[in-house]
Short mmCIF file of C-alpha atoms (C1' of nucleotides) in Angstrom, two decimals:
data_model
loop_
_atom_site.label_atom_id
_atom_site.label_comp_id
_atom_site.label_asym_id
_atom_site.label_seq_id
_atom_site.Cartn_x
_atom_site.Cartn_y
_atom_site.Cartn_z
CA UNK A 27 0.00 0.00 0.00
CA UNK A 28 1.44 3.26 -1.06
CA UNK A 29 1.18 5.63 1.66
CA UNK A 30 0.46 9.37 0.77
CA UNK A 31 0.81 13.18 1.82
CA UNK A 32 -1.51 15.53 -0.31
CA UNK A 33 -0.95 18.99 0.20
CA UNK A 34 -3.42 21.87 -1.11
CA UNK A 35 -4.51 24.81 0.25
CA UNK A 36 -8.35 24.71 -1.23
CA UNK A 37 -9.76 22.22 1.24
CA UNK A 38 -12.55 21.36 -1.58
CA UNK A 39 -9.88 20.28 -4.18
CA UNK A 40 -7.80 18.98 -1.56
CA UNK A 41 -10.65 16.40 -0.03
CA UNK A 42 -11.36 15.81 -3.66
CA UNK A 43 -8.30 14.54 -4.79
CA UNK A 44 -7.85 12.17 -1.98
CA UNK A 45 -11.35 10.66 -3.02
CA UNK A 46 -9.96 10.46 -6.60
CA UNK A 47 -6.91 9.13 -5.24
CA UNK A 48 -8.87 7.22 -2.81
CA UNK A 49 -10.54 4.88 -5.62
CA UNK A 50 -6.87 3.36 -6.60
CA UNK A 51 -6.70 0.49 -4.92
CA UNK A 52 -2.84 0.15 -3.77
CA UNK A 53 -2.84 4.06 -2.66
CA UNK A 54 -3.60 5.74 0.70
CA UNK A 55 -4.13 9.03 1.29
CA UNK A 56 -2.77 9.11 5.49
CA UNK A 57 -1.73 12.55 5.90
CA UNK A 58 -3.16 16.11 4.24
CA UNK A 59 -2.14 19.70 4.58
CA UNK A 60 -3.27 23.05 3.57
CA UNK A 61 -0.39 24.92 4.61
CA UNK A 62 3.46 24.63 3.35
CA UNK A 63 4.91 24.50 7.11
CA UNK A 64 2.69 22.03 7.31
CA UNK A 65 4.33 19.45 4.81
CA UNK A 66 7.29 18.28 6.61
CA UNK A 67 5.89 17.79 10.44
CA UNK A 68 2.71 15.88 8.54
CA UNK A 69 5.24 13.82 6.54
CA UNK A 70 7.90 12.81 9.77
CA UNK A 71 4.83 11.77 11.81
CA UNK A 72 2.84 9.92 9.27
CA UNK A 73 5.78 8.08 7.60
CA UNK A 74 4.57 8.67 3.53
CA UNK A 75 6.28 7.41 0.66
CA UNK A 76 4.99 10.23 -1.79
CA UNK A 77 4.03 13.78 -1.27
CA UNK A 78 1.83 15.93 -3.76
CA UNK A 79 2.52 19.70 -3.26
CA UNK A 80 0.72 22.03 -5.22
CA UNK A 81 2.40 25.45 -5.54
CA UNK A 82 0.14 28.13 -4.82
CA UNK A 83 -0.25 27.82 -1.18
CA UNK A 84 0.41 29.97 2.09
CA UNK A 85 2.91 29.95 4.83
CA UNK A 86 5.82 28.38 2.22
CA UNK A 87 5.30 27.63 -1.13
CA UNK A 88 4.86 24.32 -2.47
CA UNK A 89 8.30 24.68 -4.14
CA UNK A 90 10.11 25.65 -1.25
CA UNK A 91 8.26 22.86 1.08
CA UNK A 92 9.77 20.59 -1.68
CA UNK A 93 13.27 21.74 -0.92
CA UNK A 94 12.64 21.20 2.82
CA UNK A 95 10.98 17.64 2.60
CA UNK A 96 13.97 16.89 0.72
CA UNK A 97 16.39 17.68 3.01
CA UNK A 98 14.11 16.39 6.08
CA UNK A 99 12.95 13.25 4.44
CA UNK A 100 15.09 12.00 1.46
CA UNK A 101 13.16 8.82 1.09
CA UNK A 102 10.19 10.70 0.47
CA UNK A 103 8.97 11.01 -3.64
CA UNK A 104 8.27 14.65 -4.29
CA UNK A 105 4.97 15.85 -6.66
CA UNK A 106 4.54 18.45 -8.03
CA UNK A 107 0.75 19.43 -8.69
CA UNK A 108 0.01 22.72 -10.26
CA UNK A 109 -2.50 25.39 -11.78
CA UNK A 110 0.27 26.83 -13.99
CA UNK A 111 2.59 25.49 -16.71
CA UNK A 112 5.19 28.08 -16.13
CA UNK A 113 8.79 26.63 -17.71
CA UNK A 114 10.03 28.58 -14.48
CA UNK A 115 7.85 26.71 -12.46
CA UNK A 116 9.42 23.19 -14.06
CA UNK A 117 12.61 24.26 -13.43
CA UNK A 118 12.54 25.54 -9.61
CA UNK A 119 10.80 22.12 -8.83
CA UNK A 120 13.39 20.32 -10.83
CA UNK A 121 16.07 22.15 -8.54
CA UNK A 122 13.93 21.71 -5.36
CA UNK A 123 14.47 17.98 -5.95
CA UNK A 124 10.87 16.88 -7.54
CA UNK A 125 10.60 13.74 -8.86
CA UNK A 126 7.36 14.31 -11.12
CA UNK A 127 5.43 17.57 -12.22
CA UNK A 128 1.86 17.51 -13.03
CA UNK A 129 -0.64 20.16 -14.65
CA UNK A 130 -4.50 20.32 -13.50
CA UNK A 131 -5.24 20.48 -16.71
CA UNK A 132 -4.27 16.96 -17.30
CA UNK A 133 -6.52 14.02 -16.82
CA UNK A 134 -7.08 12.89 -13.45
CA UNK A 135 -5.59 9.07 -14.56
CA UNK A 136 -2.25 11.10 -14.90
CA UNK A 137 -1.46 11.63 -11.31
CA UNK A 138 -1.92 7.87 -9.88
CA UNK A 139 0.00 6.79 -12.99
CA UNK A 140 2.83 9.49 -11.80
CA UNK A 141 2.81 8.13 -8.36
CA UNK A 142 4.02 4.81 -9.36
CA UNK A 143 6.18 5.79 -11.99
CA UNK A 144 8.07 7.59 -9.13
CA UNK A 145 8.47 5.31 -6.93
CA UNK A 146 9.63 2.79 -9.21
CA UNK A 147 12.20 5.57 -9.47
CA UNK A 148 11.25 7.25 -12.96
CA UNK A 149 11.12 11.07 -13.49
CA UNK A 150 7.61 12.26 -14.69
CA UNK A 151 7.47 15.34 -16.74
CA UNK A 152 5.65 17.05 -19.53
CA UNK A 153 7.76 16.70 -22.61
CA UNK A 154 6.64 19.91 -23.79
CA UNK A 155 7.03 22.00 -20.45
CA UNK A 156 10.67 20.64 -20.22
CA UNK A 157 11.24 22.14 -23.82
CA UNK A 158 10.09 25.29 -23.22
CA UNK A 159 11.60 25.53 -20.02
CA UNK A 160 15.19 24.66 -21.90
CA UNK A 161 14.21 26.97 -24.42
CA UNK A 162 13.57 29.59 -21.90
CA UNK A 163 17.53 29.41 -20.73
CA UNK A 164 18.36 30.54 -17.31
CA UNK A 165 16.82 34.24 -15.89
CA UNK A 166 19.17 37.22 -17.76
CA UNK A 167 18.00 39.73 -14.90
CA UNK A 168 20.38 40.17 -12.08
CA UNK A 169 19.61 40.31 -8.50
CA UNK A 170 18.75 44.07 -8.22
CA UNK A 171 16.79 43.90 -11.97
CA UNK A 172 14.69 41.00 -10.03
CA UNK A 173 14.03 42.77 -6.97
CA UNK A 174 13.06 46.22 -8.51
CA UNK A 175 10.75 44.32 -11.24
CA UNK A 176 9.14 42.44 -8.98
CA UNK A 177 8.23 45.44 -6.96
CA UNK A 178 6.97 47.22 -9.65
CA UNK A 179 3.28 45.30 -9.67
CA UNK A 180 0.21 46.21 -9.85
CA UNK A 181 0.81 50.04 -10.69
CA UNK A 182 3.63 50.84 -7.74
CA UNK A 183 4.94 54.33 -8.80
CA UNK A 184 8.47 54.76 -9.42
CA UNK A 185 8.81 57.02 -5.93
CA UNK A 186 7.29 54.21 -4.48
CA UNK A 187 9.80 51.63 -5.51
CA UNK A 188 12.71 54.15 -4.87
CA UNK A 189 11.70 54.34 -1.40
CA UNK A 190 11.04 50.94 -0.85
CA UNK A 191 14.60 49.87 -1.85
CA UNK A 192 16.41 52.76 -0.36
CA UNK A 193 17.19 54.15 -4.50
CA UNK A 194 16.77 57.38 -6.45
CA UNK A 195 13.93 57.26 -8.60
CA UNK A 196 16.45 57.67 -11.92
CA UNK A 197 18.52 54.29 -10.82
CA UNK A 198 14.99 52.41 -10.58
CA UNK A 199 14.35 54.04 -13.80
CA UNK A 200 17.30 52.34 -15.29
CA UNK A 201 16.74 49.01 -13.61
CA UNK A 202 12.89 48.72 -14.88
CA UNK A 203 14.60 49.77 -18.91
CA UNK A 204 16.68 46.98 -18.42
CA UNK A 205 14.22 44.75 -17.33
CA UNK A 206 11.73 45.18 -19.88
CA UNK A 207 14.88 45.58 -22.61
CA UNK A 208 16.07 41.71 -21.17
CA UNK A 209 11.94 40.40 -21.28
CA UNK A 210 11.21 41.81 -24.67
CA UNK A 211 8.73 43.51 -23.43
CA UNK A 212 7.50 47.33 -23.78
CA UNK A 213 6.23 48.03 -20.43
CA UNK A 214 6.72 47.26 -16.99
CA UNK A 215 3.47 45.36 -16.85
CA UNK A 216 4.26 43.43 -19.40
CA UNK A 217 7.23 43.27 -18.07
CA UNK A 218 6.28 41.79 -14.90
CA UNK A 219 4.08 39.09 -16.91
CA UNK A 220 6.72 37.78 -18.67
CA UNK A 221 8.98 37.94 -15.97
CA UNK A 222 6.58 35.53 -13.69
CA UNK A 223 5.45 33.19 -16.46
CA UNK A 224 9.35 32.16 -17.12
CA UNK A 225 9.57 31.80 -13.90
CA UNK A 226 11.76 34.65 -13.33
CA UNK A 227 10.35 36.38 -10.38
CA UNK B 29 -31.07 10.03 -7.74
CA UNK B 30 -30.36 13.66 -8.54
CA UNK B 31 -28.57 14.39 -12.05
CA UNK B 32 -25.71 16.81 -11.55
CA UNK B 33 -23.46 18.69 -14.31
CA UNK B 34 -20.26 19.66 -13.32
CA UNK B 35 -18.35 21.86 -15.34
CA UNK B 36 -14.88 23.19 -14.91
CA UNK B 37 -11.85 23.79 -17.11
CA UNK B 38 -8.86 22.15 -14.85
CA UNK B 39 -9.46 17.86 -15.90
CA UNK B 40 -7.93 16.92 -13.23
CA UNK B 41 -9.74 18.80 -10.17
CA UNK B 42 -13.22 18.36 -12.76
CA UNK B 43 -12.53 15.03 -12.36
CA UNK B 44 -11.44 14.76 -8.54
CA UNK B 45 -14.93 16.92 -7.74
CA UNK B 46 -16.94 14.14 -10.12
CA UNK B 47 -14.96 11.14 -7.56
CA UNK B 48 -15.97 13.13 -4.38
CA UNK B 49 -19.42 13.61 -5.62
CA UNK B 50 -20.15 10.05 -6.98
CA UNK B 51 -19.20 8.72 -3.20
CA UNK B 52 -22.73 10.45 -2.09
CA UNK B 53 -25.88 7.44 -2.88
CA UNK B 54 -28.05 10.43 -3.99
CA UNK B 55 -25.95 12.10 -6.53
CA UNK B 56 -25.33 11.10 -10.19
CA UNK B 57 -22.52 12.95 -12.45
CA UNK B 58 -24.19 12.63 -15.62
CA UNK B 59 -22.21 15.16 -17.84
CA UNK B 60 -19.06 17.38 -17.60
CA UNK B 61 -17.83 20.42 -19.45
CA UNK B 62 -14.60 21.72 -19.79
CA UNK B 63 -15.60 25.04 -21.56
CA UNK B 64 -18.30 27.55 -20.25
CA UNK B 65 -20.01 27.30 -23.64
CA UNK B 66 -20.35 23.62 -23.33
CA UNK B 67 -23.06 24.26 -20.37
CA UNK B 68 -26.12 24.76 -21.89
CA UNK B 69 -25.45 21.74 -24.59
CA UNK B 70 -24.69 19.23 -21.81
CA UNK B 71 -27.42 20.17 -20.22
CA UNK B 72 -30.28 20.24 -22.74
CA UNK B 73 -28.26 16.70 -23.97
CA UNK B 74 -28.17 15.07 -20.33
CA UNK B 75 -31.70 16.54 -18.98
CA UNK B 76 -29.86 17.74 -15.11
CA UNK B 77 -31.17 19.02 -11.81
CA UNK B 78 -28.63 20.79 -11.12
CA UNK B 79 -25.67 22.57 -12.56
CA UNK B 80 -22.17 23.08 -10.86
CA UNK B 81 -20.14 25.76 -12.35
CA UNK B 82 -16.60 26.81 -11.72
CA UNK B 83 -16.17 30.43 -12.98
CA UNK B 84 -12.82 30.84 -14.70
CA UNK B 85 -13.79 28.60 -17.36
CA UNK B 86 -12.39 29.45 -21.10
CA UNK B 87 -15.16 29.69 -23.99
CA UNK B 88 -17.46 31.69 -21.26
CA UNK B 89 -17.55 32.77 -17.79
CA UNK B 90 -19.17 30.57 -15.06
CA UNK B 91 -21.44 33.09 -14.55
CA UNK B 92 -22.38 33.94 -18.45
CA UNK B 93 -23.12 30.54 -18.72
CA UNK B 94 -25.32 30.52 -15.90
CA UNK B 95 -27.08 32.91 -16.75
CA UNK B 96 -27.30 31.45 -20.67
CA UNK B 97 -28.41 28.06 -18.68
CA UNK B 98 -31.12 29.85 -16.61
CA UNK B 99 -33.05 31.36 -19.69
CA UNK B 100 -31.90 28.10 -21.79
CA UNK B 101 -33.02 25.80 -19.33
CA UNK B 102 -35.19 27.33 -16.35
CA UNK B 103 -35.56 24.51 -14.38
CA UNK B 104 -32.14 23.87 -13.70
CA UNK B 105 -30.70 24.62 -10.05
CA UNK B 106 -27.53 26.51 -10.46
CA UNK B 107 -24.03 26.26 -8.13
CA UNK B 108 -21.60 28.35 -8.62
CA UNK B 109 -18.30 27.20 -7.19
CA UNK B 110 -15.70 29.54 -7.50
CA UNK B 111 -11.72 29.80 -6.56
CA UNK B 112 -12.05 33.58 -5.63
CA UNK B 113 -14.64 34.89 -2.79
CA UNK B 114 -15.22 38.55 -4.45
CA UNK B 115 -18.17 40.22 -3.00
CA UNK B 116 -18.80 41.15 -7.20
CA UNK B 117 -18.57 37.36 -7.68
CA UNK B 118 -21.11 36.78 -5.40
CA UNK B 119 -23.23 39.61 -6.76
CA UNK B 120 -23.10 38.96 -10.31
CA UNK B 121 -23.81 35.30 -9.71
CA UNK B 122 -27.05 36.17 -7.88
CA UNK B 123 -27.89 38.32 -10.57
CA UNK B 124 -27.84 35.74 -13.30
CA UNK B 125 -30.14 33.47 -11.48
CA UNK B 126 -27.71 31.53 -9.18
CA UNK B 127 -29.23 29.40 -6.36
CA UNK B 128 -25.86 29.13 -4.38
CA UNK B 129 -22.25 30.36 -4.29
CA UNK B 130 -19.29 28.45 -2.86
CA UNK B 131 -15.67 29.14 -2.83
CA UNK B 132 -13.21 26.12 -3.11
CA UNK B 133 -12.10 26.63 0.22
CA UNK B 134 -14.96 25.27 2.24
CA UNK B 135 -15.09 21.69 3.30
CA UNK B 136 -16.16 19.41 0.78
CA UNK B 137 -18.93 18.69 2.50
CA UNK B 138 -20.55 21.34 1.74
CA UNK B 139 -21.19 20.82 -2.27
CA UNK B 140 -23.16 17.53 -1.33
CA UNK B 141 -25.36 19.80 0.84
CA UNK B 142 -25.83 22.52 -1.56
CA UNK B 143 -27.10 20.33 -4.14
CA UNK B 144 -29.36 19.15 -1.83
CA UNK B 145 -30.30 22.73 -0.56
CA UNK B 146 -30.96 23.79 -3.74
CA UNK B 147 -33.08 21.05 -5.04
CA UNK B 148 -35.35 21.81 -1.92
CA UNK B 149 -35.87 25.36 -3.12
CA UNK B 150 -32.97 27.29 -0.47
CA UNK B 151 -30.59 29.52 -1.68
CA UNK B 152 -26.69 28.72 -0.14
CA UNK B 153 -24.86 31.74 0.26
CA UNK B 154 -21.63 32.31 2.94
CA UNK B 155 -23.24 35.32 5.23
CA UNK B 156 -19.47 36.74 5.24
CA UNK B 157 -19.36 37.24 1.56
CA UNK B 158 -22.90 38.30 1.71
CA UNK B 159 -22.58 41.29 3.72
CA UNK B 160 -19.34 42.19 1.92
CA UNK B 161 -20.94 42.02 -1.07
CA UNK B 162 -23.52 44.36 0.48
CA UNK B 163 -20.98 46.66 2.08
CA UNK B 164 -18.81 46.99 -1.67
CA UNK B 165 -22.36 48.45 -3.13
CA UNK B 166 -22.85 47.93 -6.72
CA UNK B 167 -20.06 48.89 -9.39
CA UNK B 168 -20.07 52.69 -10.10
CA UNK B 169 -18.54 51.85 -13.25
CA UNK B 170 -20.37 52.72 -16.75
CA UNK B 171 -20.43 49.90 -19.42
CA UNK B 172 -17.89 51.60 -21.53
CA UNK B 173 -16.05 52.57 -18.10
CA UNK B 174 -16.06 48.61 -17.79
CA UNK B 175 -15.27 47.87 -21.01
CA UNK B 176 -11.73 49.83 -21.32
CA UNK B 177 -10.82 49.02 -18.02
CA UNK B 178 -10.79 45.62 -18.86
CA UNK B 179 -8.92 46.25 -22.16
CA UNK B 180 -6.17 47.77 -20.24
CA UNK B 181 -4.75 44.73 -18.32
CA UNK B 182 -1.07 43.93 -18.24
CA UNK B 183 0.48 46.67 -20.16
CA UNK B 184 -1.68 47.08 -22.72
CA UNK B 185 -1.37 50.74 -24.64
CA UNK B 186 -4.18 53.59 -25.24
CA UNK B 187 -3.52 52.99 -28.89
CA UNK B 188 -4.27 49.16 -28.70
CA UNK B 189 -7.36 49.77 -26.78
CA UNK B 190 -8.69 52.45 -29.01
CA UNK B 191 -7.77 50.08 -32.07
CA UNK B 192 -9.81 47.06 -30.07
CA UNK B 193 -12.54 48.87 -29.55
CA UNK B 194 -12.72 51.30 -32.11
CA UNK B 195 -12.68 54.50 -29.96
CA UNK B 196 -10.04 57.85 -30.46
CA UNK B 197 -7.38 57.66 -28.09
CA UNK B 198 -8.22 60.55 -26.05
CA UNK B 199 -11.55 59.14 -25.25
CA UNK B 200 -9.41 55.87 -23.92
CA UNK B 201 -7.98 58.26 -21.70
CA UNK B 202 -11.39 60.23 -20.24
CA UNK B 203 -12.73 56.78 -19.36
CA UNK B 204 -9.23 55.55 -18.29
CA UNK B 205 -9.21 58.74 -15.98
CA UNK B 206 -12.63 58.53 -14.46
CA UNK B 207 -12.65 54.50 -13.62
CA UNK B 208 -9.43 55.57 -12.17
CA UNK B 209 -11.59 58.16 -9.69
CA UNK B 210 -14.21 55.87 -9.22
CA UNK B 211 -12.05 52.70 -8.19
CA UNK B 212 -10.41 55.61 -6.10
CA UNK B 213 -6.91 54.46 -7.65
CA UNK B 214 -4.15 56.24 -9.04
CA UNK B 215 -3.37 54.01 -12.07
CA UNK B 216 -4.76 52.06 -14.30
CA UNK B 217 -2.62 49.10 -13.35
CA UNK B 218 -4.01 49.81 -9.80
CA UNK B 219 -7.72 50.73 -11.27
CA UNK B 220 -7.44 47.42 -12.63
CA UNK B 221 -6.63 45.42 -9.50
CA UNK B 222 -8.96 47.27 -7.46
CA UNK B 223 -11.77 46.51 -9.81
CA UNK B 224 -11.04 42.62 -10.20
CA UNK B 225 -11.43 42.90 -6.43
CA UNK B 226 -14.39 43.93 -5.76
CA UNK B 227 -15.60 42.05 -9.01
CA UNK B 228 -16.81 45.16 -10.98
CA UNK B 229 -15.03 43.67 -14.09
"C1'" DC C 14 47.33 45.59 -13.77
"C1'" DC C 15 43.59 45.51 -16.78
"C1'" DT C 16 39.08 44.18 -17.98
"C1'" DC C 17 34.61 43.02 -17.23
"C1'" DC C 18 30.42 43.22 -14.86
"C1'" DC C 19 27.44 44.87 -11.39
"C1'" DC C 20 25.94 48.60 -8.46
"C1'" DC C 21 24.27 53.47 -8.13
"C1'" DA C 22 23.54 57.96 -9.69
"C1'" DT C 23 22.60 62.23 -12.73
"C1'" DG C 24 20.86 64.80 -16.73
"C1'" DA C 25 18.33 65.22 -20.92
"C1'" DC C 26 14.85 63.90 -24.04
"C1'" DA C 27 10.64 61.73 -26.44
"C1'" DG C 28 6.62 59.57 -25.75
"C1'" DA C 29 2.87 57.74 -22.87
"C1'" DT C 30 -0.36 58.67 -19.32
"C1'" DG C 31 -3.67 61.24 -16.33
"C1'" DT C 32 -6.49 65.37 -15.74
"C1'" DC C 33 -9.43 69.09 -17.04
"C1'" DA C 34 -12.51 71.96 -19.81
"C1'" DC C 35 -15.56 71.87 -23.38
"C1'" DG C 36 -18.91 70.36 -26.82
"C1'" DG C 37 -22.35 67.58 -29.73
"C1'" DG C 38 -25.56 63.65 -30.01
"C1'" DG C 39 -28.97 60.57 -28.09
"C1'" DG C 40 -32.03 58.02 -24.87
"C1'" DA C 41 -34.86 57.93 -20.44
"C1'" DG C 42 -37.54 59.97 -17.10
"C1'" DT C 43 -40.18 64.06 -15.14
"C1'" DA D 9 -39.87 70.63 -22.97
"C1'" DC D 10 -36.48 70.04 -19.76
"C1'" DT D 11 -33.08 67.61 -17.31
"C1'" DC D 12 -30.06 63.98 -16.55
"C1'" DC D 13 -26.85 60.70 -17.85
"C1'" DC D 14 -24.25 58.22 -20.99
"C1'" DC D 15 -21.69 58.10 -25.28
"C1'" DC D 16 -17.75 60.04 -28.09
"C1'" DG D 17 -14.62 63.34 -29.41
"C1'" DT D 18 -10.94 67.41 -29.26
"C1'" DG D 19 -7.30 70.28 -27.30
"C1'" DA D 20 -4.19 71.65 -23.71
"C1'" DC D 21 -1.43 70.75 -19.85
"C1'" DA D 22 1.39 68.46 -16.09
"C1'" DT D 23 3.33 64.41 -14.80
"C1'" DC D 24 5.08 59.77 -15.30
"C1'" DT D 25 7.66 56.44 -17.96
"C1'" DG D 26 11.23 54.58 -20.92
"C1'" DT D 27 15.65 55.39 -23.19
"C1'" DC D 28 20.26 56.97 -23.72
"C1'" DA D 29 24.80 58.89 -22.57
"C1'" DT D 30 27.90 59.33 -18.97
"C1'" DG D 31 30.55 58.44 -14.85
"C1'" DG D 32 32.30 56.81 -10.13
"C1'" DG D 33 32.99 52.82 -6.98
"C1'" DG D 34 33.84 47.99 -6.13
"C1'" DG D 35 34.55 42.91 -6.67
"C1'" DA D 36 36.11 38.81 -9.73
"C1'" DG D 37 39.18 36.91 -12.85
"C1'" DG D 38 42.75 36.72 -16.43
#
DNA sequence: CCTCCCCCATGACAGATGTCACGGGGGAGT
DNA sequence: ACTCCCCCGTGACATCTGTCATGGGGGAGG
């Protein structure tokens, strides 16, 4: 019986998984958790042989919890379950030490299929995510280019961002031109998008 | 045995909801749509009692389709189930006819019961979104207001808008500028985020 | 030592954006 | 008929944004 952690923060999906999850007969769903922090404590007490993480979830994302269950439980299968294709996405999991990454847009038979494919020690991924996310390359924006680009969301003024990072408004002037020069893009909003859909933020 | 149609675009969580709901004796997944304009089809096709629809659904809107279903097909009971618990959700969702509105994050539990609810003539509605909804008051926004608001999302340019919609730039701009006043914002990018809020887009 | 890259800043400039005043046209309600 | 309100447009203006040239300081590596 394979024993399982599911983590998700939207307890509807969550408790509906397990019951998809549930109808398999050789897995177990013995441990769930709607936080991040939670992953790790839920996985040393209840012993599991493979965690599913989603992403998008509070307290530590489902990335970073993989990086900790990794280092706290190396036995422990890592998969990752997400809303969002981004290549960045594949690639931070990838370096978190997951051993499969799933889409929700993929049918449900996918994810038991995964779960056994990883423990028989077999790397699950989307053929066409891993291309784009080689295609993609590694981020071109340097530290400070991150950090000013990701603080220039959801219409933050320049002033704004200057104070925030302790700059003068021309130097986060230059930072944001050579963001959007490095993303190809002609804003800072779009910017931003492409920025977080590679993965880059 | 009730006759429920479930549509949502993610396979994987359609089909972990359609697991969770078949364990119930009384309910009956009869038909499933990935696309909001697969609703009213399915549902003329598989003659249902009730409809569950997920909102961000690509084709048409959760609640575009319910409101398509409720003139197409009267005697259907409609359930929203949504991701995002926006007081304009909620609104909008009444106003095309819903009988109930839940957000992914309640127990699972509680979709069985709806359907049940619903069928017996109640309306399910959280009381916390209820009285947010009623606090936000109804969008201040004109249609046009609306309309090149929307248009404007991630770093899209006056001209581009004007060219989508077939307006002059300038008047971009005067509607631009007042949904900026009304959202009480002082961007568009911020206009933008303040409207998706409150669900006035 | 020299070179490269990153960090930070300034100044100048073109273009985009936000605001205001103003006007014409049309529908809805009184 | 009169009054609103919405629609759409123009012109003018101040500000914000994006780009470019330029330069000083500092660490890494040949």
């Amino acid at each position: 019986m394979i024993r399982l952690l599911l983590a998700e923060d939207q307890s509807m999906v969550r408790e509906a998984l397990a019951a998809l999850l549930s109808l398999e007969d050789d897995l177990d769903v013995v441990a769930q958790a709607a936080r991040g922090d939670e992953v790790v404590p839920a996985a040393r007490e209840h012993d599991v042989d493979v965690a599913l993480l989603d992403i998008e979830m509070p307290g530590l994302s489902g990335l970073d919890a993989a990086a900790a269950l990794r280092t706290a439980c190396p036995g422990v299968k890592i998969v990752i379950l997400t809303t969002f294709g981004r290549p960045g996405y594949l690639r931070r999991a990838m370096e978190s030490g997951a051993d499969a990454f799933l889409v929700k847009d993929a049918p449900a038979a996918r994810l038991a299929e995964a779960v056994r494919r990883v423990l028989r020690g077999e790397r699950v991924i989307d053929p066409v995510l891993a291309a784009a996310a080689l295609a993609d390359g590694a981020s071109p924006l340097t530290a400070r280019e991150r950090e000013v680009l990701g603080a220039a969301a959801d219409g933050v003024t320049n002033a704004e961002i200057a104070d925030a990072l302790h700059l003068s408004q021309g130097t986060v002037r230059n930072y944001l031109s050579l963001a959007i020069q490095k993303t190809g893009a002609r804003n800072r909003a779009e910017a931003v998008r492409t920025a977080r859909d590679k993965g880059w933020l």
